[in-house]
Amino acid sequence: MKFVFEERPSDSPFVGRVWRTQSEETGMFLSQAKTCGMIVLTRYRGETILTLRGPETKVTLMDYTSTGAEFLGIDLKLGVFLPHFLPEKLMNQNDVNLPEAGSQSFWLRGSAWQYPDFDNADTFVNRLIREDLLVHDPIVDAVLQGHSHDLSLRTAQYRFARATGLSHRMVQLIERARYSASLLEQGVSILDVVYQAGYFDQPHLTRSLKRFLGQTPAQIVGNKQSDHQRY
């Protein structure tokens, strides 16, 4: 199954990217491990659903049957979360669908919110921020940079886990796997990826990619070559 994505950067420091796509056929696809949460809007057969999704610590094979469904996604940056829907509770596809308030709106914390679209997603996010419904914990950036200010190690670990749903170690493992895949897609050799990404050896790289992305290094390279041949 193949999705064709259109994406754009966001003006918000809380958002990694805004994207949209449409399912063109039924089939199976891999939902890969990811460190950040997202807000996803699905439109299908006249129904609209806004879903809050959390991080994923493993690859999952998904069966998709809704041909013609349209999707809008707002990918949040690491450390950005909704305090009333903590990442840990949403993790590994424990998604939450917010209740519909009308054909063009949904309920969130007692108020009706208009569904966002591809163009006004930043405005939507900014309103969430103003209402303190979307926040960022700076301790996450500090921990990633090797600093924790004046906090104890236990406090820093607690705040990191609360804001991300993950341990610092799990974030490192997932991001290293995704970085390795991007190098392979750029044409970097498998052995050079092992060195650049800091794996012990090629089997170590292979185990990591299969665990988090569901593919071996050779499969990632082959898929990229097939894309070039197709287009």
Short mmCIF file of C-alpha atoms in Angstrom, two decimals:
data_model
loop_
_atom_site.label_atom_id
_atom_site.label_comp_id
_atom_site.label_asym_id
_atom_site.label_seq_id
_atom_site.Cartn_x
_atom_site.Cartn_y
_atom_site.Cartn_z
CA MET A 1 0.00 0.00 0.00
CA LYS A 2 1.33 3.43 -0.91
CA PHE A 3 0.55 6.92 0.35
CA VAL A 4 1.70 10.03 -1.50
CA PHE A 5 2.41 12.81 0.99
CA GLU A 6 2.35 16.56 0.56
CA GLU A 7 4.04 18.34 3.42
CA ARG A 8 5.21 21.75 4.50
CA PRO A 9 7.21 23.19 7.39
CA SER A 10 5.40 24.98 10.17
CA ASP A 11 5.90 28.48 11.55
CA SER A 12 5.27 27.15 15.05
CA PRO A 13 8.28 26.08 17.16
CA PHE A 14 5.99 23.37 18.57
CA VAL A 15 5.43 21.63 15.22
CA GLY A 16 7.80 19.59 13.08
CA ARG A 17 5.73 19.51 9.90
CA VAL A 18 2.20 19.63 8.53
CA TRP A 19 1.21 16.99 5.98
CA ARG A 20 -1.72 15.58 4.06
CA THR A 21 -2.35 12.47 2.04
CA GLN A 22 -5.08 10.23 0.67
CA SER A 23 -5.40 6.45 0.64
CA GLU A 24 -5.57 5.26 -2.96
CA GLU A 25 -6.00 1.55 -2.32
CA THR A 26 -6.48 -1.01 0.42
CA GLY A 27 -3.66 -3.12 1.77
CA MET A 28 -1.00 -3.45 4.43
CA PHE A 29 1.53 -0.87 5.59
CA LEU A 30 4.15 -0.53 8.30
CA SER A 31 3.54 1.93 11.11
CA GLN A 32 7.13 2.62 12.18
CA ALA A 33 8.47 3.60 15.57
CA LYS A 34 8.48 7.33 16.24
CA THR A 35 9.36 9.53 19.20
CA CYS A 36 6.82 12.33 18.75
CA GLY A 37 3.07 12.59 19.00
CA MET A 38 0.76 13.95 16.35
CA ILE A 39 -2.70 15.30 15.71
CA VAL A 40 -4.43 13.58 12.78
CA LEU A 41 -7.63 14.58 11.01
CA THR A 42 -9.38 11.87 8.97
CA ARG A 43 -12.18 12.49 6.50
CA TYR A 44 -14.00 9.48 5.09
CA ARG A 45 -17.47 9.11 3.61
CA GLY A 46 -18.70 12.40 5.05
CA GLU A 47 -17.37 11.73 8.54
CA THR A 48 -14.53 13.67 10.17
CA ILE A 49 -12.48 12.39 13.11
CA LEU A 50 -9.72 14.21 15.00
CA THR A 51 -7.30 11.79 16.62
CA LEU A 52 -4.52 12.32 19.17
CA ARG A 53 -1.63 9.90 18.69
CA GLY A 54 1.39 9.23 20.86
CA PRO A 55 4.89 7.86 20.26
CA GLU A 56 5.46 4.30 19.05
CA THR A 57 8.26 2.10 20.37
CA LYS A 58 7.96 -0.68 17.79
CA VAL A 59 6.95 -1.29 14.20
CA THR A 60 3.38 -2.51 13.64
CA LEU A 61 1.91 -4.05 10.49
CA MET A 62 -1.41 -2.35 9.79
CA ASP A 63 -4.30 -3.48 7.58
CA TYR A 64 -6.02 -0.52 5.93
CA THR A 65 -9.34 -0.84 4.10
CA SER A 66 -10.67 2.74 3.74
CA THR A 67 -9.95 3.63 0.12
CA GLY A 68 -10.37 7.34 -0.57
CA ALA A 69 -9.90 8.50 3.02
CA GLU A 70 -8.18 11.88 3.37
CA PHE A 71 -5.71 12.63 6.14
CA LEU A 72 -4.24 15.81 7.61
CA GLY A 73 -1.40 15.48 10.09
CA ILE A 74 0.30 17.88 12.50
CA ASP A 75 3.55 16.31 13.75
CA LEU A 76 4.52 17.68 17.16
CA LYS A 77 8.15 18.18 18.14
CA LEU A 78 9.72 16.11 20.88
CA GLY A 79 8.73 17.47 24.27
CA VAL A 80 5.48 19.02 23.01
CA PHE A 81 2.32 17.44 24.41
CA LEU A 82 -1.27 17.99 25.52
CA PRO A 83 -1.29 17.99 29.36
CA HIS A 84 -4.74 16.40 29.46
CA PHE A 85 -3.66 13.59 27.11
CA LEU A 86 -0.18 12.57 28.21
CA PRO A 87 2.04 10.82 25.63
CA GLU A 88 2.43 7.76 27.85
CA LYS A 89 -1.35 7.18 27.72
CA LEU A 90 -1.41 7.54 23.93
CA MET A 91 1.67 5.44 23.27
CA ASN A 92 1.73 2.50 20.83
CA GLN A 93 -1.53 3.33 19.09
CA ASN A 94 -3.65 3.90 22.18
CA ASP A 95 -5.16 6.74 20.19
CA VAL A 96 -7.89 9.06 21.44
CA ASN A 97 -10.61 10.28 19.08
CA LEU A 98 -12.09 13.57 20.29
CA PRO A 99 -15.90 13.76 20.24
CA GLU A 100 -17.61 15.50 17.34
CA ALA A 101 -19.34 18.81 18.13
CA GLY A 102 -20.75 19.34 14.62
CA SER A 103 -19.93 18.66 11.00
CA GLN A 104 -17.02 21.13 11.16
CA SER A 105 -16.00 21.00 14.82
CA PHE A 106 -15.02 18.79 17.77
CA TRP A 107 -15.10 19.03 21.55
CA LEU A 108 -11.95 19.71 23.57
CA ARG A 109 -12.07 20.53 27.29
CA GLY A 110 -15.65 21.73 27.15
CA SER A 111 -15.29 23.98 24.09
CA ALA A 112 -16.10 23.44 20.42
CA TRP A 113 -13.09 23.77 18.13
CA GLN A 114 -13.18 24.08 14.37
CA TYR A 115 -11.31 21.36 12.54
CA PRO A 116 -7.97 22.56 11.18
CA ASP A 117 -6.95 22.31 7.54
CA PHE A 118 -3.62 22.21 5.71
CA ASP A 119 -3.37 26.00 5.46
CA ASN A 120 -4.54 27.09 8.91
CA ALA A 121 -2.91 24.34 10.99
CA ASP A 122 -0.46 26.86 12.50
CA THR A 123 -3.33 29.09 13.61
CA PHE A 124 -5.00 26.06 15.19
CA VAL A 125 -1.80 25.15 17.06
CA ASN A 126 -1.27 28.72 18.24
CA ARG A 127 -4.74 28.75 19.74
CA LEU A 128 -4.02 25.49 21.58
CA ILE A 129 -0.87 27.09 22.97
CA ARG A 130 -2.70 30.24 24.12
CA GLU A 131 -5.27 28.11 25.93
CA ASP A 132 -2.47 26.06 27.62
CA LEU A 133 -3.79 22.94 25.92
CA LEU A 134 -0.50 22.34 24.13
CA VAL A 135 2.76 22.84 26.02
CA HIS A 136 6.49 22.24 25.71
CA ASP A 137 8.78 21.17 28.53
CA PRO A 138 12.27 22.68 27.95
CA ILE A 139 13.83 20.02 30.13
CA VAL A 140 13.52 17.63 27.17
CA ASP A 141 15.85 19.76 25.04
CA ALA A 142 18.20 20.18 28.00
CA VAL A 143 18.44 16.43 28.60
CA LEU A 144 19.05 15.76 24.90
CA GLN A 145 21.90 18.28 25.02
CA GLY A 146 23.37 16.67 28.13
CA HIS A 147 22.16 19.30 30.60
CA SER A 148 19.52 19.22 33.31
CA HIS A 149 20.06 22.66 34.86
CA ASP A 150 19.69 22.48 38.63
CA LEU A 151 17.26 19.56 38.65
CA SER A 152 18.06 16.23 40.25
CA LEU A 153 18.54 13.29 37.90
CA ARG A 154 15.30 11.73 39.11
CA THR A 155 13.30 14.92 38.52
CA ALA A 156 14.79 15.38 35.06
CA GLN A 157 13.98 11.79 34.14
CA TYR A 158 10.41 12.17 35.41
CA ARG A 159 9.77 15.35 33.44
CA PHE A 160 11.36 13.89 30.31
CA ALA A 161 9.15 10.80 30.52
CA ARG A 162 6.03 12.86 31.24
CA ALA A 163 6.61 15.13 28.24
CA THR A 164 7.56 12.38 25.79
CA GLY A 165 6.16 9.12 27.14
CA LEU A 166 9.64 7.65 26.60
CA SER A 167 12.95 7.28 28.35
CA HIS A 168 15.96 9.21 27.06
CA ARG A 169 17.50 5.89 26.01
CA MET A 170 14.47 4.85 23.96
CA VAL A 171 14.46 8.20 22.16
CA GLN A 172 18.12 7.69 21.27
CA LEU A 173 17.49 4.18 19.93
CA ILE A 174 14.54 5.18 17.76
CA GLU A 175 16.17 8.32 16.42
CA ARG A 176 19.35 6.43 15.60
CA ALA A 177 17.38 3.89 13.58
CA ARG A 178 15.53 6.61 11.67
CA TYR A 179 18.79 8.48 11.06
CA SER A 180 20.36 5.30 9.72
CA ALA A 181 17.46 4.77 7.34
CA SER A 182 17.82 8.32 6.02
CA LEU A 183 21.52 7.71 5.36
CA LEU A 184 20.74 4.52 3.46
CA GLU A 185 18.13 6.36 1.38
CA GLN A 186 20.77 8.97 0.54
CA GLY A 187 23.01 6.26 -0.89
CA VAL A 188 25.43 5.84 2.01
CA SER A 189 26.77 2.27 2.10
CA ILE A 190 25.62 -0.10 4.82
CA LEU A 191 29.08 -0.36 6.37
CA ASP A 192 29.46 3.43 6.43
CA VAL A 193 26.05 3.72 8.11
CA VAL A 194 27.20 1.30 10.79
CA TYR A 195 30.14 3.60 11.50
CA GLN A 196 28.34 6.94 11.21
CA ALA A 197 25.36 5.91 13.35
CA GLY A 198 27.53 4.27 16.01
CA TYR A 199 26.43 0.63 15.73
CA PHE A 200 28.73 -2.14 16.88
CA ASP A 201 28.50 -4.05 13.59
CA GLN A 202 26.15 -4.73 10.66
CA PRO A 203 24.00 -7.31 12.53
CA HIS A 204 23.48 -4.70 15.27
CA LEU A 205 22.25 -2.21 12.65
CA THR A 206 19.99 -4.83 11.07
CA ARG A 207 18.37 -5.77 14.39
CA SER A 208 17.70 -2.12 15.19
CA LEU A 209 16.13 -1.33 11.83
CA LYS A 210 13.94 -4.44 11.92
CA ARG A 211 12.80 -3.64 15.46
CA PHE A 212 11.90 -0.01 14.91
CA LEU A 213 11.27 0.29 11.16
CA GLY A 214 10.37 -3.25 10.10
CA GLN A 215 12.98 -3.43 7.36
CA THR A 216 16.55 -4.61 6.92
CA PRO A 217 19.21 -2.24 5.53
CA ALA A 218 19.08 -4.07 2.20
CA GLN A 219 15.28 -3.68 2.03
CA ILE A 220 15.52 0.06 2.67
CA VAL A 221 18.10 0.42 -0.11
CA GLY A 222 16.02 -1.75 -2.44
CA ASN A 223 12.83 0.21 -1.76
CA LYS A 224 14.59 3.47 -2.56
CA GLN A 225 15.95 2.05 -5.81
CA SER A 226 12.48 0.81 -6.74
CA ASP A 227 11.07 4.30 -6.15
CA HIS A 228 13.66 5.75 -8.52
CA GLN A 229 12.76 3.15 -11.13
CA ARG A 230 9.03 3.79 -10.70
CA TYR A 231 9.29 7.55 -11.07
#
